[in-house]
XYZ file of C-alpha atoms in Angstrom:
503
model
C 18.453 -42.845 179.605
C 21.734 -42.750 177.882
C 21.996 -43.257 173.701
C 23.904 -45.786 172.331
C 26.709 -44.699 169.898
C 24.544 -46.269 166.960
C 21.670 -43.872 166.638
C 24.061 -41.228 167.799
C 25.648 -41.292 164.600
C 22.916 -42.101 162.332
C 21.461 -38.589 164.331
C 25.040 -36.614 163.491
C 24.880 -37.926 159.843
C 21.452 -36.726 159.142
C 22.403 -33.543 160.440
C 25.275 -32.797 158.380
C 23.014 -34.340 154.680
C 20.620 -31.321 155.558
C 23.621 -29.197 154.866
C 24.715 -30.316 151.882
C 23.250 -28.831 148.539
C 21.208 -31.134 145.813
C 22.965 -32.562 143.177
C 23.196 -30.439 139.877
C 20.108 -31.094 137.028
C 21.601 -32.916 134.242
C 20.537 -32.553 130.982
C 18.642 -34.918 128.804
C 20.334 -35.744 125.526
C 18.927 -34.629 122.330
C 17.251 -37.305 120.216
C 19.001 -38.021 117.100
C 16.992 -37.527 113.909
C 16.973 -40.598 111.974
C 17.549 -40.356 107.989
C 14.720 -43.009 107.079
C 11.570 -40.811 107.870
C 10.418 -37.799 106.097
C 9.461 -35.460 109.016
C 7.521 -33.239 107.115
C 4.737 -35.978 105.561
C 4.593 -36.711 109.415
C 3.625 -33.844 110.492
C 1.076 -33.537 107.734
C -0.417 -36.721 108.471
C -0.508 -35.746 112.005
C -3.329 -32.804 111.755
C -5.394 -34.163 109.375
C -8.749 -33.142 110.246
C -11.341 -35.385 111.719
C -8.854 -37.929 112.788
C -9.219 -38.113 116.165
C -12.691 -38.972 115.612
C -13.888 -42.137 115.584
C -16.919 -41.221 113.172
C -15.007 -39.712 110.265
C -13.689 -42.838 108.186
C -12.804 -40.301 105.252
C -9.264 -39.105 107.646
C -8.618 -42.703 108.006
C -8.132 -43.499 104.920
C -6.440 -40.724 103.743
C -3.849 -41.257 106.537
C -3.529 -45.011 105.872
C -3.330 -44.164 101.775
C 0.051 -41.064 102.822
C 1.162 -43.546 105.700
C 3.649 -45.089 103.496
C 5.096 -41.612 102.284
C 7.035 -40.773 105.708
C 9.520 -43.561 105.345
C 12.578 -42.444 102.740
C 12.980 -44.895 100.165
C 16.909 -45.674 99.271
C 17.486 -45.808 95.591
C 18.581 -48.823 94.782
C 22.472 -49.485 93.203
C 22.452 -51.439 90.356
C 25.302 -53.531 89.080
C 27.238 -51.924 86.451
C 26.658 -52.832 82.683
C 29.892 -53.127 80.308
C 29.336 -51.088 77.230
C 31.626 -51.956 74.282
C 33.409 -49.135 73.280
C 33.917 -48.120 69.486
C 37.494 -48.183 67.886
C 38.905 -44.459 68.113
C 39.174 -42.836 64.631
C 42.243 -40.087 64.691
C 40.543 -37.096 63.818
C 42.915 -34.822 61.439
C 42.073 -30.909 61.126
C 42.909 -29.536 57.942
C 42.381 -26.208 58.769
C 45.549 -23.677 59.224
C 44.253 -22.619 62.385
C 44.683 -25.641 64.320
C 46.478 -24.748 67.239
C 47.658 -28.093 69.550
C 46.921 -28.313 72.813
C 50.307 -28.555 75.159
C 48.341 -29.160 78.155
C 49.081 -32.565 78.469
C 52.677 -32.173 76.114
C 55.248 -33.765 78.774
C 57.965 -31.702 76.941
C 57.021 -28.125 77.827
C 56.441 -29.494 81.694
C 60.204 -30.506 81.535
C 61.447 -27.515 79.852
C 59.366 -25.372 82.650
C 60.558 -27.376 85.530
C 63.891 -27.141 84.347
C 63.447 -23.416 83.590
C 64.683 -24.541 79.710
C 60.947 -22.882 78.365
C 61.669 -19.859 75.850
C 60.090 -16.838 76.424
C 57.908 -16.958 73.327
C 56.454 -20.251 74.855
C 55.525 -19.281 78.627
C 52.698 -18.073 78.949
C 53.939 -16.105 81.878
C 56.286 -14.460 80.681
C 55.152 -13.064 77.252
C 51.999 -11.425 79.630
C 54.759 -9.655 81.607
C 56.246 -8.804 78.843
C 53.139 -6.545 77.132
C 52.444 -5.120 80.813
C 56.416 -3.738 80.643
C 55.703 -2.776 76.955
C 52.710 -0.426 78.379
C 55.151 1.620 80.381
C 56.951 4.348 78.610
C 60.653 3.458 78.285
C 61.963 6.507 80.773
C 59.956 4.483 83.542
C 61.202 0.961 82.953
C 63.532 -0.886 85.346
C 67.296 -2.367 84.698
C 65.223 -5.992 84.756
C 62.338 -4.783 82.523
C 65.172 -3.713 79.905
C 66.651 -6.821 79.880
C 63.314 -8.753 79.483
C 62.196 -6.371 76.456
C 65.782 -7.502 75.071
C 65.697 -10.917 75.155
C 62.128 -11.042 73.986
C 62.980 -9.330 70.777
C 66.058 -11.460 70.081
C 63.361 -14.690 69.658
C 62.007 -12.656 66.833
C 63.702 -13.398 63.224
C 63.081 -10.856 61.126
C 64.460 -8.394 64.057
C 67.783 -10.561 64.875
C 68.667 -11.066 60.870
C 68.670 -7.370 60.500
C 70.281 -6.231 63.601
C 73.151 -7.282 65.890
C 73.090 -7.579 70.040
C 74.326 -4.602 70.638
C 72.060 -2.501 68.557
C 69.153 -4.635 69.701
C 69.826 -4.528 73.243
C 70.265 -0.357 72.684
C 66.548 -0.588 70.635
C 64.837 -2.447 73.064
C 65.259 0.711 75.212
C 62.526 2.769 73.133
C 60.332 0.426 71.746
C 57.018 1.123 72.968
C 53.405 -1.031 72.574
C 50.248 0.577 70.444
C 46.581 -0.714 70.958
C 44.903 -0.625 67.686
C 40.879 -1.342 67.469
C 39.147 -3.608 65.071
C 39.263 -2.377 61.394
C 42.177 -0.281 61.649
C 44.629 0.857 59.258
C 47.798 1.067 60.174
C 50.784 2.301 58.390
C 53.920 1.471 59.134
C 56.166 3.743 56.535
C 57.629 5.320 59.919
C 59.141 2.230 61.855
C 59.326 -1.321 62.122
C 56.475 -3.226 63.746
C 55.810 -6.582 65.125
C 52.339 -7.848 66.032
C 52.028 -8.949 69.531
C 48.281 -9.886 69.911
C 45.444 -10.416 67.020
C 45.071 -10.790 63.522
C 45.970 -8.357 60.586
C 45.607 -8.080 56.831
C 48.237 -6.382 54.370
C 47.378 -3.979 52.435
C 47.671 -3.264 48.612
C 48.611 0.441 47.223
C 47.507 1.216 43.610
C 48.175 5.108 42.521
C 45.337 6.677 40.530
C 45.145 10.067 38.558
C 42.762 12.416 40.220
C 40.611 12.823 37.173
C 39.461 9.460 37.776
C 37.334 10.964 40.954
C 34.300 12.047 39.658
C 34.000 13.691 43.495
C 36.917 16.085 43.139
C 36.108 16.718 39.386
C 32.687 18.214 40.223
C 34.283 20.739 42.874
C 36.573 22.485 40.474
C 34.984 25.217 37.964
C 33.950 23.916 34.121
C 36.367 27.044 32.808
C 39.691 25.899 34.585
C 42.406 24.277 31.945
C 45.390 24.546 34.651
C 43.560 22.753 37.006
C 42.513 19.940 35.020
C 46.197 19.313 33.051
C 47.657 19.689 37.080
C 45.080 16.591 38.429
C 45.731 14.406 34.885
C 49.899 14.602 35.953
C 48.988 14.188 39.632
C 48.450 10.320 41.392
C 46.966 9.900 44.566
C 47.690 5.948 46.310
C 44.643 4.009 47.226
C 44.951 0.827 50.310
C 43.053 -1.907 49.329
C 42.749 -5.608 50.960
C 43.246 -8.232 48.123
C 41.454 -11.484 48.566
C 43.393 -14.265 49.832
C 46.055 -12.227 51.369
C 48.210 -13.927 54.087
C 47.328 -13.413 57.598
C 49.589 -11.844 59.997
C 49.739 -13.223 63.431
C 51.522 -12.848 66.571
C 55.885 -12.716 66.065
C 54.803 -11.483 62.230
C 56.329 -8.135 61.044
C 55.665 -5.391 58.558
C 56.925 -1.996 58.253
C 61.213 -1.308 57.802
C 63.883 0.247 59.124
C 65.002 2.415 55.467
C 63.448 4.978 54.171
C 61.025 3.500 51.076
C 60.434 5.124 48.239
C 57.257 7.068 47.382
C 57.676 5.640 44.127
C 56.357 2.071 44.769
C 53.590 0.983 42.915
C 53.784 -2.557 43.560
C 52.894 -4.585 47.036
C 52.796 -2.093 49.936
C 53.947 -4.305 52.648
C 53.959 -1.152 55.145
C 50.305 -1.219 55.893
C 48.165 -3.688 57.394
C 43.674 -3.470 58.221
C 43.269 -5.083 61.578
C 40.509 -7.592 61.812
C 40.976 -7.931 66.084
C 41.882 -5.556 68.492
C 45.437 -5.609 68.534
C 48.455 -5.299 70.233
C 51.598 -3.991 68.064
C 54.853 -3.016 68.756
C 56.410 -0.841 67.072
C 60.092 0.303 66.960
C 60.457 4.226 65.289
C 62.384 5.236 62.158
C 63.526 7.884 64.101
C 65.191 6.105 66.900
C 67.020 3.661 64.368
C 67.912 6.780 62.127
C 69.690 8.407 65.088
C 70.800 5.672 66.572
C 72.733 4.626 63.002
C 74.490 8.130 63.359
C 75.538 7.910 66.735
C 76.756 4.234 65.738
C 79.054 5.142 62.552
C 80.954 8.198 65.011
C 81.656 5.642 67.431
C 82.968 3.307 64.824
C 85.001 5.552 63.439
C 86.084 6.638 66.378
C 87.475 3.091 66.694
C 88.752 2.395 63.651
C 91.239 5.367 63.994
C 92.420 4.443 67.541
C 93.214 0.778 65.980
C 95.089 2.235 62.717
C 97.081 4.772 65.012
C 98.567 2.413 67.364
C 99.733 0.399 64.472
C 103.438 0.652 64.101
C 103.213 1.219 60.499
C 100.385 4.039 61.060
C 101.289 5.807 64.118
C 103.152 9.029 62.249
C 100.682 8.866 59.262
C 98.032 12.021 59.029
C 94.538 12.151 59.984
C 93.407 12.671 56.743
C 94.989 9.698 54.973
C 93.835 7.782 58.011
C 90.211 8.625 57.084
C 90.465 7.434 53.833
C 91.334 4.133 54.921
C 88.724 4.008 57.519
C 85.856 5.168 55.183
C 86.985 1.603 53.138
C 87.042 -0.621 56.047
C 84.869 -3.156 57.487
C 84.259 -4.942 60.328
C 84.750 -8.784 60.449
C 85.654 -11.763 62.547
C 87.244 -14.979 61.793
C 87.077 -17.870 63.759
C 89.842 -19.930 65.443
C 91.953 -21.946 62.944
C 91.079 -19.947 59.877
C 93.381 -19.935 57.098
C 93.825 -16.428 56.244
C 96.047 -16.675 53.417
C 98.197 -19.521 52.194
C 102.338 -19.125 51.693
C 102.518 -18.930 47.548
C 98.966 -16.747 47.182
C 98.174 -12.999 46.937
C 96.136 -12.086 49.695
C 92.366 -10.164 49.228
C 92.354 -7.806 51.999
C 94.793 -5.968 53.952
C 93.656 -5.856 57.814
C 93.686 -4.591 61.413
C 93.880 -6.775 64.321
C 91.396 -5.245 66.819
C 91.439 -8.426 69.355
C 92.958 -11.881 69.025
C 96.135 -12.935 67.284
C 97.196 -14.880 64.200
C 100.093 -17.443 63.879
C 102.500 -17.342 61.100
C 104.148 -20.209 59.299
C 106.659 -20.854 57.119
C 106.740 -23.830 54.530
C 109.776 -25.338 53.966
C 111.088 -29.156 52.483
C 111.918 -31.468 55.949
C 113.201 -34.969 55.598
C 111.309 -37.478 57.438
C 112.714 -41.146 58.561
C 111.306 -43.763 57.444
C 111.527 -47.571 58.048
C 114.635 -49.386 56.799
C 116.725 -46.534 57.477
C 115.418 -44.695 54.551
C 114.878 -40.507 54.471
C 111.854 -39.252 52.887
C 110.938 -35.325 51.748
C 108.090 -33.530 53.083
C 106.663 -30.296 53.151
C 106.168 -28.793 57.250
C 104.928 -25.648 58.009
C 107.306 -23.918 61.028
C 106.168 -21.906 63.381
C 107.734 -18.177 63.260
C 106.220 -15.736 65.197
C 102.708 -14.293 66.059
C 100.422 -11.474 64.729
C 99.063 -9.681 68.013
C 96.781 -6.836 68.464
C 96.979 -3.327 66.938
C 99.165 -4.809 64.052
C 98.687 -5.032 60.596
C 99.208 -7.209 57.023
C 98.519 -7.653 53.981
C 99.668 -4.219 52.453
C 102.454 -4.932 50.104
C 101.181 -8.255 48.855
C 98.199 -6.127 47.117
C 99.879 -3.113 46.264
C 102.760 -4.756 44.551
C 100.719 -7.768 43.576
C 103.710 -9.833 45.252
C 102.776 -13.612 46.705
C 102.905 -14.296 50.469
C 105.708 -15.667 51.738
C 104.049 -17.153 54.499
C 100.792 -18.607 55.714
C 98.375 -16.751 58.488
C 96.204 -18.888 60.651
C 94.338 -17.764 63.382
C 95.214 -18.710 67.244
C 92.093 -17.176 68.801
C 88.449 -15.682 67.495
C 89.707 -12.208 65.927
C 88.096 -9.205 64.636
C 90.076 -7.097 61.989
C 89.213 -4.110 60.398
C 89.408 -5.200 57.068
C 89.972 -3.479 53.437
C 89.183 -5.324 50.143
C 91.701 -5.444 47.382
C 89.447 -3.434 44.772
C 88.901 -0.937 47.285
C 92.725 -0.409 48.014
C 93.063 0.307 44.477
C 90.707 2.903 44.940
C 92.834 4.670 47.097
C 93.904 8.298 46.251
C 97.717 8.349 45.033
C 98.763 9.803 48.126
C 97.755 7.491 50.226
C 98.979 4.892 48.064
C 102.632 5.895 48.258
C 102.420 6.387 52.118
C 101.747 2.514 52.209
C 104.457 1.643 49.926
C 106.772 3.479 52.172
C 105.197 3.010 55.764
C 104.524 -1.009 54.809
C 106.921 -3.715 55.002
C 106.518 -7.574 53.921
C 104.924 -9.839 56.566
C 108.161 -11.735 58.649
C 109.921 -10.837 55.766
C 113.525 -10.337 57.455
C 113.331 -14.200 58.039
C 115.607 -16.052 55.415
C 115.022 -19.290 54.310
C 118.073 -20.306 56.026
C 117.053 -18.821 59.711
C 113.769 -20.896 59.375
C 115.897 -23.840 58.193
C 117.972 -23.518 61.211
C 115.121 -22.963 63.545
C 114.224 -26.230 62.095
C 116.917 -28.098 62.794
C 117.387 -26.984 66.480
C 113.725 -27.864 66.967
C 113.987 -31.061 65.439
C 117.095 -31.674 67.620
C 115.526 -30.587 70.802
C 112.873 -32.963 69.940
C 115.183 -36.039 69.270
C 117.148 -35.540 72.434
C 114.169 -34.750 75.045
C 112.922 -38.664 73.100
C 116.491 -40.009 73.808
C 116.741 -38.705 77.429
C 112.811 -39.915 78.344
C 113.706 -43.276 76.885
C 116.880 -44.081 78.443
C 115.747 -43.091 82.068
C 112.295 -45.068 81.468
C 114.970 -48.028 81.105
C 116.978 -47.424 83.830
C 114.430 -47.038 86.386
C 112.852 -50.317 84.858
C 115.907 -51.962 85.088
C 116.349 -51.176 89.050
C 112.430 -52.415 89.783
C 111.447 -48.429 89.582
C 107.802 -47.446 88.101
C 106.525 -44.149 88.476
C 102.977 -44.287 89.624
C 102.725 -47.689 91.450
C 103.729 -48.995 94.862
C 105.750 -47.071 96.951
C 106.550 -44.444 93.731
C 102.647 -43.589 94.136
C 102.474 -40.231 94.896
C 99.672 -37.657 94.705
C 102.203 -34.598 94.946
C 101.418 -31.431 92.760
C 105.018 -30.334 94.006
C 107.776 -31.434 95.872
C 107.382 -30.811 100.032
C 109.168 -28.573 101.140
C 110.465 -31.190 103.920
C 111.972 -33.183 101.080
C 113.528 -30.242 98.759
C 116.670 -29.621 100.911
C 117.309 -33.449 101.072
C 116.578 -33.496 97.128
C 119.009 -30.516 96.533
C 121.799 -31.771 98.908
């Protein structure tokens, strides 16, 4: 008997599900541990003894008593209670240590931003600058040079005493000493400046040696010329007074000059450390040496400057030196009256860089309303002192006024000689002046600076004559310069419109 095509298929589809694999296990999710219950006190309660007993009543009570332990109690939040706060007293601190705190000073967090914050003040920067102060000074970079350098400008007592130049020259061999707690150091041998801790000076008083019962008792009863030699000789004892000043960081002691052994008063070269400290010191030595390479090389200048003068060129080496050994350095600003017309000038000098503007005073008339002339004095402008030139020579030597008054165009700086020290001069070198020298200007007349007056004032009146009468005449034809179609923004003429301009 033939199948029908029902079971036929339900047969084929059975056959095939045999085939096919079982689905894939899943797994069960892990149960989340809630926070309320204290797993622990349930497992306790959990193998108490006896409990699964019905007899034993002891475990049942016990369990019901800890039963209420495995739930987690939360702590409960309570409102919050105003308190009334007390008025703030400003508390002052009177002692000299008191050191405010810039943490919250708005100021230095501007000036750091900005990049405004001085050296002395970063904290940054001063720490870089005792790790380059550790190196020795053959080791040190270009940078590290310059940082050593502008550090020690911020200190006073260093930039009073010496210029930029011989700082920045210095800072090249200064070098950083660690001194421990209870040190004396002495600084008769340089200049020093505490970087880090606290020092004391010191106090010398010189005592005779026969006021040392210790020494006395080595030397034999018998011996005369020992005892008259220790009653003549002094030996200098360091003490540390009582209420001395304290010497912090940026504070100096020590010099840069030799001091004499023959001070018996404060000794300001010695200090007692009372913290491990950081010092730097610059040498004696180094500032010695570097003093004598420093007056060569400004000799060395100040006879290339008096050489090239005009008045100086064919004058000997020797009378040259004794000018130089009398001159000094010095530097006017702009606009300085040197000397007035009428005085006797203080100094004869050198232009090394700059010039000077000379004047001449003479009696202008000046119009005045209602057609009416008026007298005044003007100073006219006659010439220019430039560089590697020279004044003031016959004015002192001859005691003769100056006919004309010096003012200065630009910063200059002049080798300059004082008066009392001219007269000093040997008689040699006096005469050579006399005869070498000539008067400031002094082959101007009155009457060629009265007629460069006049043209002047006439070139004046008819550039004020010409400007006015063209103002009116383009006025009067609708013209003015700067507005409308006369606006232009030209530095210079085109070069499109000069031929048509020319023609």
């Amino acid at each position: 008997m033939p199948l029908s095509s029902l079971p036929a298929a339900i047969f084929s589809h059975m056959i095939a599900i045999e085939n096919v694999p079982p689905p894939p296990l899943r797994s069960i999710p892990s149960l989340k541990v809630t926070k309320n219950i204290n797993y622990g006190q349930l497992n306790a309660l959990c193998h108490i003894r006896g409990l699964h007993s019905r007899s034993s009543s002891n475990a049942h009570d016990t369990f019901i008593k800890q039963y209420p332990k495995i739930f987690l109690k939360r702590k409960p939040i309570l409102p919050k209670i105003f308190e009334l706060e007390e008025p703030r007293t400003q508390i002052v601190q009177k002692t000299d240590d008191y050191k405010p705190d810039d943490s919250h000073n708005i100021a230095i967090h501007i000036k750091r931003a900005h990049g405004l914050l001085e050296d002395k003040e970063a904290p940054e920067k001063f720490a870089e600058f005792l790790a380059i102060l550790k190196k020795l000074p053959v080791c040190r970079t270009t940078h590290e040079h310059n940082t050593v350098w502008n550090m020690l400008k911020t200190v006073p007592d260093l930039s009073s005493q010496l210029d930029d130049k011989q700082l920045k020259k210095l800072s090249r061999k200064v070098i950083s000493q660690t001194w421990v707690k209870g040190s004396t150091v002495i600084g008769d041998d340089g200049f020093y400046v505490i970087l880090k801790g606290i020092a004391r000076p010191c106090m010398k008083i010189l005592k005779t040696l026969t006021e040392k019962s210790d020494l006395l008792s080595i030397l034999p009863e018998y011996s005369t010329i020992y005892d008259l030699q220790l009653k003549s000789s002094t030996v200098a004892e360091l003490y540390v007074p009582r209420g001395t000043k304290v010497l912090r960081r940026w504070n100096t002691f020590g010099s840069l000059e030799e001091t004499a052994d023959s001070d018996t008063e404060l000794f300001p070269l010695s200090v007692v450390t009372e913290e491990d400290c950081e010092i730097l010191k610059i040498p004696l030595k180094d500032y010695t040496n570097f003093k004598k390479e420093n007056s060569k090389y400004d000799k060395m200048q100040k006879l290339k400057l008096i050489s090239k003068c005009p008045y100086y060129e064919n004058w000997p080496k020797l009378s040259i030196y004794e000018l130089i050994s009398f001159s000094k350095w010095k530097k006017f600003p702009p606009d300085h009256v040197l000397v007035e017309s009428g005085e006797i000038i203080s100094f004869m000098a050198f232009i090394n860089y700059g010039y000077c503007n000379v004047y001449r005073s003479i009696v202008g008339l000046v119009k005045q309303p209602l057609n009416k002339m008026k007298k005044v004095r003007k100073l006219i402008y006659i010439g220019r002192l430039k560089e590697k030139e020279s004044f003031g020579e016959i004015s002192i030597l001859l005691q003769v006024p100056f006919t004309c008054t010096i003012i200065t165009g630009t910063e200059v700086e002049m080798a300059v000689i004082e008066d009392a020290d001219v007269f000093d001069l040997d008689y040699l070198t006096k005469q050579l002046l006399l005869q070498t020298a000539k008067p400031t200007f002094g082959h101007l007349k009155d009457e060629d600076v009265k007629f460069s007056y006049m043209q002047k004032e006439q070139e004046k009146d008819w550039k004020h004559f010409k400007d006015m009468t063209l103002n009116k005449t383009l006025f009067h034809n609708g013209i003015i310069p700067g507005f409308g179609r006369w606006a232009h923004e030209w530095k210079s003429i085109p070069r499109n419109l000069k031929n048509v301009l020319i023609n």
